[in-house]
PDB file of C-alpha atoms and ligand atoms in Angstrom:
ATOM      1  CA  MET A  71     -15.252  -1.039 -20.805  1.00 94.00           C
ATOM      2  CA  LEU A  72     -14.656  -2.671 -17.469  1.00 96.00           C
ATOM      3  CA  ASN A  73     -15.411  -0.111 -14.770  1.00 98.00           C
ATOM      4  CA  LEU A  74     -15.050  -1.372 -11.230  1.00 98.00           C
ATOM      5  CA  VAL A  75     -15.701   0.192  -7.873  1.00 97.00           C
ATOM      6  CA  LEU A  76     -13.644  -1.203  -5.036  1.00 96.00           C
ATOM      7  CA  PHE A  77     -15.505  -0.461  -1.869  1.00 94.00           C
ATOM      8  CA  GLY A  78     -14.671  -0.800   1.796  1.00 92.00           C
ATOM      9  CA  PRO A  79     -13.958   1.031   5.048  1.00 90.00           C
ATOM     10  CA  PRO A  80     -10.618   2.746   5.781  1.00 86.00           C
ATOM     11  CA  GLY A  81      -7.911   0.103   6.015  1.00 84.00           C
ATOM     12  CA  ALA A  82      -9.931  -2.555   4.152  1.00 89.00           C
ATOM     13  CA  GLY A  83      -7.115  -3.144   1.663  1.00 89.00           C
ATOM     14  CA  LYS A  84      -8.537  -1.218  -1.284  1.00 92.00           C
ATOM     15  CA  GLY A  85      -5.134   0.196  -2.253  1.00 90.00           C
ATOM     16  CA  THR A  86      -3.423  -3.205  -2.208  1.00 93.00           C
ATOM     17  CA  GLN A  87      -6.139  -4.991  -4.158  1.00 96.00           C
ATOM     18  CA  SER A  88      -6.528  -2.092  -6.622  1.00 95.00           C
ATOM     19  CA  GLN A  89      -2.873  -2.374  -7.571  1.00 95.00           C
ATOM     20  CA  LYS A  90      -3.294  -6.076  -8.314  1.00 96.00           C
ATOM     21  CA  LEU A  91      -6.481  -5.491 -10.297  1.00 96.00           C
ATOM     22  CA  ILE A  92      -4.870  -2.773 -12.421  1.00 95.00           C
ATOM     23  CA  ASP A  93      -2.001  -5.075 -13.328  1.00 96.00           C
ATOM     24  CA  HIS A  94      -4.284  -7.981 -14.091  1.00 96.00           C
ATOM     25  CA  TYR A  95      -6.990  -6.198 -16.095  1.00 96.00           C
ATOM     26  CA  GLN A  96      -4.986  -3.178 -17.376  1.00 96.00           C
ATOM     27  CA  LEU A  97      -7.304  -0.660 -15.830  1.00 96.00           C
ATOM     28  CA  VAL A  98      -6.657   2.966 -14.948  1.00 97.00           C
ATOM     29  CA  HIS A  99      -6.583   3.461 -11.185  1.00 96.00           C
ATOM     30  CA  ILE A 100      -8.506   6.405  -9.797  1.00 97.00           C
ATOM     31  CA  SER A 101      -8.015   6.885  -6.066  1.00 96.00           C
ATOM     32  CA  THR A 102      -9.542  10.116  -4.814  1.00 97.00           C
ATOM     33  CA  GLY A 103      -7.458   9.791  -1.612  1.00 95.00           C
ATOM     34  CA  ASP A 104      -4.216   9.604  -3.673  1.00 95.00           C
ATOM     35  CA  LEU A 105      -5.349  12.503  -5.869  1.00 97.00           C
ATOM     36  CA  PHE A 106      -6.076  14.679  -2.844  1.00 97.00           C
ATOM     37  CA  ARG A 107      -2.729  13.772  -1.263  1.00 96.00           C
ATOM     38  CA  ALA A 108      -0.957  14.722  -4.523  1.00 97.00           C
ATOM     39  CA  HIS A 109      -2.730  18.099  -4.535  1.00 97.00           C
ATOM     40  CA  ILE A 110      -1.705  18.654  -0.920  1.00 97.00           C
ATOM     41  CA  GLY A 111       1.898  17.630  -1.665  1.00 96.00           C
ATOM     42  CA  ASN A 112       2.039  19.987  -4.658  1.00 97.00           C
ATOM     43  CA  GLN A 113       0.401  22.742  -2.618  1.00 97.00           C
ATOM     44  CA  THR A 114      -2.189  23.456  -5.284  1.00 97.00           C
ATOM     45  CA  GLU A 115      -5.132  25.680  -4.486  1.00 97.00           C
ATOM     46  CA  LEU A 116      -7.344  22.598  -4.181  1.00 97.00           C
ATOM     47  CA  GLY A 117      -4.784  20.964  -1.893  1.00 97.00           C
ATOM     48  CA  GLN A 118      -4.773  23.953   0.403  1.00 97.00           C
ATOM     49  CA  ARG A 119      -8.556  23.942   0.519  1.00 96.00           C
ATOM     50  CA  VAL A 120      -8.885  20.280   1.509  1.00 97.00           C
ATOM     51  CA  SER A 121      -5.835  19.577   3.666  1.00 96.00           C
ATOM     52  CA  LYS A 122      -7.439  20.319   7.034  1.00 95.00           C
ATOM     53  CA  LEU A 123     -10.566  18.285   6.268  1.00 96.00           C
ATOM     54  CA  ILE A 124      -8.458  15.309   5.245  1.00 95.00           C
ATOM     55  CA  ALA A 125      -6.097  15.572   8.199  1.00 93.00           C
ATOM     56  CA  ASP A 126      -9.167  15.595  10.454  1.00 93.00           C
ATOM     57  CA  GLY A 127     -10.613  12.495   8.798  1.00 92.00           C
ATOM     58  CA  GLU A 128     -13.639  14.333   7.376  1.00 95.00           C
ATOM     59  CA  LEU A 129     -15.015  13.933   3.882  1.00 96.00           C
ATOM     60  CA  VAL A 130     -14.220  16.573   1.276  1.00 98.00           C
ATOM     61  CA  PRO A 131     -17.429  18.218  -0.067  1.00 98.00           C
ATOM     62  CA  ASP A 132     -19.058  16.316  -2.940  1.00 97.00           C
ATOM     63  CA  SER A 133     -18.829  19.187  -5.432  1.00 97.00           C
ATOM     64  CA  VAL A 134     -15.038  19.414  -5.049  1.00 98.00           C
ATOM     65  CA  THR A 135     -14.538  15.651  -5.146  1.00 98.00           C
ATOM     66  CA  ILE A 136     -16.784  15.074  -8.152  1.00 98.00           C
ATOM     67  CA  ALA A 137     -15.149  17.865 -10.196  1.00 97.00           C
ATOM     68  CA  MET A 138     -11.689  16.438  -9.482  1.00 97.00           C
ATOM     69  CA  LEU A 139     -12.792  12.934 -10.395  1.00 97.00           C
ATOM     70  CA  GLU A 140     -14.394  13.978 -13.695  1.00 97.00           C
ATOM     71  CA  GLU A 141     -11.262  15.889 -14.629  1.00 96.00           C
ATOM     72  CA  GLU A 142      -9.142  12.822 -13.903  1.00 97.00           C
ATOM     73  CA  ILE A 143     -11.341  10.500 -15.992  1.00 97.00           C
ATOM     74  CA  GLY A 144     -11.074  13.023 -18.826  1.00 96.00           C
ATOM     75  CA  LYS A 145      -7.295  12.570 -18.875  1.00 96.00           C
ATOM     76  CA  HIS A 146      -7.630   8.939 -20.005  1.00 96.00           C
ATOM     77  CA  PRO A 147      -9.734   8.857 -23.179  1.00 94.00           C
ATOM     78  CA  GLN A 148      -8.102   5.598 -24.328  1.00 93.00           C
ATOM     79  CA  ALA A 149      -8.691   3.651 -21.091  1.00 95.00           C
ATOM     80  CA  LYS A 150     -10.020   0.074 -21.312  1.00 94.00           C
ATOM     81  CA  GLY A 151     -11.667   0.709 -17.994  1.00 96.00           C
ATOM     82  CA  PHE A 152     -11.268   2.293 -14.601  1.00 97.00           C
ATOM     83  CA  ILE A 153     -10.992   1.130 -11.067  1.00 97.00           C
ATOM     84  CA  PHE A 154     -12.494   3.570  -8.607  1.00 97.00           C
ATOM     85  CA  ASP A 155     -10.883   3.342  -5.191  1.00 96.00           C
ATOM     86  CA  GLY A 156     -12.279   5.490  -2.379  1.00 94.00           C
ATOM     87  CA  PHE A 157     -14.978   6.885  -4.654  1.00 97.00           C
ATOM     88  CA  PRO A 158     -17.984   7.083  -4.476  1.00 98.00           C
ATOM     89  CA  ARG A 159     -18.144   7.762  -0.731  1.00 96.00           C
ATOM     90  CA  THR A 160     -21.632   9.290  -0.697  1.00 96.00           C
ATOM     91  CA  VAL A 161     -24.850   8.535  -2.585  1.00 96.00           C
ATOM     92  CA  ALA A 162     -24.577  11.936  -4.310  1.00 97.00           C
ATOM     93  CA  GLN A 163     -21.139  10.913  -5.608  1.00 98.00           C
ATOM     94  CA  ALA A 164     -22.503   7.568  -6.828  1.00 98.00           C
ATOM     95  CA  GLU A 165     -25.300   9.338  -8.704  1.00 98.00           C
ATOM     96  CA  ALA A 166     -22.883  11.847 -10.212  1.00 98.00           C
ATOM     97  CA  LEU A 167     -20.586   9.038 -11.342  1.00 98.00           C
ATOM     98  CA  ASP A 168     -23.462   7.174 -13.023  1.00 98.00           C
ATOM     99  CA  LYS A 169     -24.521  10.337 -14.854  1.00 98.00           C
ATOM    100  CA  PHE A 170     -21.006  11.138 -15.950  1.00 97.00           C
ATOM    101  CA  LEU A 171     -20.259   7.627 -17.232  1.00 97.00           C
ATOM    102  CA  GLU A 172     -23.617   7.556 -19.002  1.00 97.00           C
ATOM    103  CA  SER A 173     -22.665  10.751 -20.834  1.00 96.00           C
ATOM    104  CA  LYS A 174     -19.629   8.798 -22.091  1.00 94.00           C
ATOM    105  CA  GLN A 175     -21.834   5.867 -23.199  1.00 95.00           C
ATOM    106  CA  THR A 176     -20.515   3.614 -20.457  1.00 96.00           C
ATOM    107  CA  GLY A 177     -21.311   2.720 -16.840  1.00 97.00           C
ATOM    108  CA  ILE A 178     -20.236   0.862 -13.709  1.00 98.00           C
ATOM    109  CA  THR A 179     -19.781  -2.828 -14.449  1.00 98.00           C
ATOM    110  CA  GLY A 180     -19.768  -3.941 -10.832  1.00 98.00           C
ATOM    111  CA  VAL A 181     -18.871  -3.126  -7.259  1.00 98.00           C
ATOM    112  CA  VAL A 182     -16.688  -5.305  -5.049  1.00 97.00           C
ATOM    113  CA  ALA A 183     -17.145  -4.554  -1.355  1.00 96.00           C
ATOM    114  CA  LEU A 184     -14.357  -5.765   0.912  1.00 95.00           C
ATOM    115  CA  ASP A 185     -15.831  -7.085   4.120  1.00 94.00           C
ATOM    116  CA  VAL A 186     -13.611  -6.440   7.152  1.00 91.00           C
ATOM    117  CA  THR A 187     -14.530  -6.172  10.832  1.00 88.00           C
ATOM    118  CA  GLU A 188     -14.005  -2.910  12.703  1.00 83.00           C
ATOM    119  CA  GLU A 189     -11.591  -4.631  15.081  1.00 87.00           C
ATOM    120  CA  GLU A 190      -9.363  -5.774  12.217  1.00 89.00           C
ATOM    121  CA  LEU A 191      -9.413  -2.247  10.678  1.00 86.00           C
ATOM    122  CA  THR A 192      -8.187  -0.618  13.872  1.00 82.00           C
ATOM    123  CA  THR A 193      -5.301  -3.109  14.168  1.00 86.00           C
ATOM    124  CA  ARG A 194      -4.267  -2.671  10.532  1.00 85.00           C
ATOM    125  CA  ILE A 195      -4.243   1.107  10.621  1.00 82.00           C
ATOM    126  CA  ALA A 196      -2.270   1.147  13.853  1.00 82.00           C
ATOM    127  CA  LYS A 197       0.382  -0.901  12.043  1.00 85.00           C
ATOM    128  CA  ARG A 198       0.265   1.346   8.945  1.00 81.00           C
ATOM    129  CA  LYS A 199       0.643   4.431  11.141  1.00 78.00           C
ATOM    130  CA  ALA A 200       4.032   3.157  12.254  1.00 79.00           C
ATOM    131  CA  ILE A 201       5.357   3.305   8.673  1.00 82.00           C
ATOM    132  CA  SER A 202       3.173   5.721   6.691  1.00 76.00           C
ATOM    133  CA  ASN A 203       3.210   9.006   8.625  1.00 75.00           C
ATOM    134  CA  ARG A 204      -0.255   9.823   7.252  1.00 78.00           C
ATOM    135  CA  ALA A 205      -1.652  12.545   9.496  1.00 78.00           C
ATOM    136  CA  ASP A 206      -5.096  10.944   9.389  1.00 82.00           C
ATOM    137  CA  ASP A 207      -3.901   7.550  10.679  1.00 77.00           C
ATOM    138  CA  ASP A 208      -3.747   8.482  14.367  1.00 81.00           C
ATOM    139  CA  ALA A 209      -6.364   6.959  16.660  1.00 79.00           C
ATOM    140  CA  GLU A 210      -8.634   9.990  17.009  1.00 84.00           C
ATOM    141  CA  LYS A 211      -8.665  10.816  13.269  1.00 86.00           C
ATOM    142  CA  LEU A 212      -9.201   7.208  12.412  1.00 82.00           C
ATOM    143  CA  LYS A 213     -12.236   7.179  14.667  1.00 83.00           C
ATOM    144  CA  LYS A 214     -13.588  10.115  12.640  1.00 89.00           C
ATOM    145  CA  ARG A 215     -12.897   8.310   9.332  1.00 89.00           C
ATOM    146  CA  ILE A 216     -14.677   5.200  10.544  1.00 86.00           C
ATOM    147  CA  GLU A 217     -17.581   7.401  11.690  1.00 88.00           C
ATOM    148  CA  GLU A 218     -17.753   9.042   8.244  1.00 91.00           C
ATOM    149  CA  TYR A 219     -17.753   5.585   6.714  1.00 91.00           C
ATOM    150  CA  PHE A 220     -20.592   4.224   8.843  1.00 88.00           C
ATOM    151  CA  GLY A 221     -22.496   7.549   8.767  1.00 91.00           C
ATOM    152  CA  LYS A 222     -22.312   8.390   5.050  1.00 92.00           C
ATOM    153  CA  THR A 223     -20.417   5.913   2.951  1.00 94.00           C
ATOM    154  CA  VAL A 224     -22.235   2.659   3.837  1.00 94.00           C
ATOM    155  CA  HIS A 225     -25.368   4.103   2.206  1.00 95.00           C
ATOM    156  CA  VAL A 226     -23.651   3.686  -1.138  1.00 97.00           C
ATOM    157  CA  LEU A 227     -23.983  -0.100  -0.742  1.00 96.00           C
ATOM    158  CA  PRO A 228     -27.802  -0.288  -1.059  1.00 97.00           C
ATOM    159  CA  TYR A 229     -27.542   2.123  -4.011  1.00 98.00           C
ATOM    160  CA  TYR A 230     -25.530  -0.452  -5.983  1.00 98.00           C
ATOM    161  CA  GLU A 231     -27.376  -3.415  -4.491  1.00 97.00           C
ATOM    162  CA  GLN A 232     -30.610  -2.080  -5.994  1.00 98.00           C
ATOM    163  CA  GLN A 233     -28.887  -1.974  -9.356  1.00 97.00           C
ATOM    164  CA  GLY A 234     -27.853  -5.620  -8.900  1.00 97.00           C
ATOM    165  CA  LYS A 235     -24.180  -4.630  -9.134  1.00 97.00           C
ATOM    166  CA  LEU A 236     -22.873  -5.379  -5.648  1.00 98.00           C
ATOM    167  CA  THR A 237     -20.787  -8.360  -4.541  1.00 98.00           C
ATOM    168  CA  LYS A 238     -19.229  -8.707  -1.103  1.00 97.00           C
ATOM    169  CA  VAL A 239     -15.872 -10.411  -0.730  1.00 97.00           C
ATOM    170  CA  ASN A 240     -14.251 -11.420   2.545  1.00 96.00           C
ATOM    171  CA  GLY A 241     -11.375  -8.979   3.070  1.00 95.00           C
ATOM    172  CA  ILE A 242      -9.642 -10.813   5.903  1.00 95.00           C
ATOM    173  CA  GLY A 243      -6.887 -13.329   5.302  1.00 93.00           C
ATOM    174  CA  ASP A 244      -4.164 -13.868   2.733  1.00 95.00           C
ATOM    175  CA  ILE A 245      -3.811 -11.052   0.139  1.00 96.00           C
ATOM    176  CA  GLU A 246      -3.569 -13.547  -2.745  1.00 97.00           C
ATOM    177  CA  VAL A 247      -6.611 -15.501  -1.576  1.00 97.00           C
ATOM    178  CA  ILE A 248      -8.629 -12.274  -1.379  1.00 97.00           C
ATOM    179  CA  PHE A 249      -7.392 -11.289  -4.837  1.00 98.00           C
ATOM    180  CA  ASP A 250      -8.428 -14.669  -6.295  1.00 98.00           C
ATOM    181  CA  ALA A 251     -11.899 -14.204  -4.822  1.00 98.00           C
ATOM    182  CA  ILE A 252     -12.169 -10.739  -6.397  1.00 98.00           C
ATOM    183  CA  LYS A 253     -10.916 -12.022  -9.757  1.00 97.00           C
ATOM    184  CA  SER A 254     -13.479 -14.789  -9.891  1.00 96.00           C
ATOM    185  CA  VAL A 255     -16.239 -12.221  -9.333  1.00 97.00           C
ATOM    186  CA  VAL A 256     -14.868  -9.796 -11.931  1.00 98.00           C
ATOM    187  CA  ASP A 257     -14.422 -12.592 -14.477  1.00 97.00           C
ATOM    188  CA  THR A 258     -18.148 -13.371 -14.301  1.00 96.00           C
ATOM    189  CA  TRP A 259     -18.833  -9.690 -15.133  1.00 95.00           C
ATOM    190  CA  LYS A 260     -16.483  -9.726 -18.104  1.00 86.00           C
ATOM    191  CA  GLN A 261     -18.468 -12.410 -19.902  1.00 68.00           C
TER     192      GLN A 261
HETATM  193  P1  ADP B  78      -8.727   5.424   3.381  1.00 58.82           P
HETATM  194  O1  ADP B  78      -7.357   4.857   3.498  1.00 58.82           O
HETATM  195  O2  ADP B  78      -9.283   5.869   4.687  1.00 58.82           O
HETATM  196  O3  ADP B  78      -9.674   4.595   2.595  1.00 58.82           O
HETATM  197  P2  ADP B  78      -8.327   7.433   1.292  1.00 58.82           P
HETATM  198  O4  ADP B  78      -6.885   7.446   1.030  1.00 58.82           O
HETATM  199  O5  ADP B  78      -9.224   6.832   0.278  1.00 58.82           O
HETATM  200  O6  ADP B  78      -8.602   6.847   2.738  1.00 58.82           O
HETATM  201  O7  ADP B  78      -8.836   8.935   1.556  1.00 58.82           O
HETATM  202  C1  ADP B  78      -8.239   9.756   2.546  1.00 58.82           C
HETATM  203  C2  ADP B  78      -9.117  10.974   2.850  1.00 58.82           C
HETATM  204  O8  ADP B  78      -9.358  11.734   1.636  1.00 58.82           O
HETATM  205  C3  ADP B  78     -10.525  10.653   3.381  1.00 58.82           C
HETATM  206  O9  ADP B  78     -10.534  10.420   4.774  1.00 58.82           O
HETATM  207  C4  ADP B  78     -11.273  11.943   2.981  1.00 58.82           C
HETATM  208  O10 ADP B  78     -10.938  13.005   3.843  1.00 58.82           O
HETATM  209  C5  ADP B  78     -10.683  12.263   1.618  1.00 58.82           C
HETATM  210  N1  ADP B  78     -11.446  11.604   0.530  1.00 58.82           N
HETATM  211  C6  ADP B  78     -10.980  10.620  -0.291  1.00 58.82           C
HETATM  212  N2  ADP B  78     -11.916  10.254  -1.177  1.00 58.82           N
HETATM  213  C7  ADP B  78     -13.013  11.022  -0.916  1.00 58.82           C
HETATM  214  C8  ADP B  78     -14.311  11.102  -1.472  1.00 58.82           C
HETATM  215  N3  ADP B  78     -14.692  10.304  -2.490  1.00 58.82           N
HETATM  216  N4  ADP B  78     -15.186  12.023  -0.957  1.00 58.82           N
HETATM  217  C9  ADP B  78     -14.816  12.814   0.046  1.00 58.82           C
HETATM  218  N5  ADP B  78     -13.616  12.774   0.633  1.00 58.82           N
HETATM  219  C10 ADP B  78     -12.708  11.901   0.166  1.00 58.82           C
END
């Protein structure tokens, strides 16, 4: 299997690049952000539990996130591989993912971290706010999301670095150029 983690701060372009990677490598896309938004939209019990946290830009507790992710993986027994987008966001999530994949006789192939400056992120999300109406895209909530990223999520990077699985790719510039850079990394992992 080809199991990729696409890593980066809010607004790094994970959604855009994930879509291209899915098409190119025929992977199943697992975005915990999209899954939570679907639960909120469908007003499920889980959605009701997490909507305030998400609107405020805070992380959802690990136990809730991990259970949802495992359930989602379980829905795709025939998958050639997965692309994890927005997960893991904490070291506990990364450990849980490793354990879970190991129980399925597989594992993370590699992690691509999109490198984008904080200044660029703020500009991009301000633009997205104008079209997306995501409650967590306003300036104050975004500040919280960036804080969560630098407070909790960055620690996931050394976790994968120690496993020799991390590659950083410049996330600023032309979408196709960034995609080509990601592809050349992933192709070395496929061999
Ligand atoms: P972004 O565009 O900021 O990368 P996402 O769409 O991935 O955001 O996620 C939106 C929100 O959903 C996050 O700010 C957080 O509240 C929640 N969320 C998504 N994934 C996770 C996760 N793995 N752990 C905890 N909370 C999560």
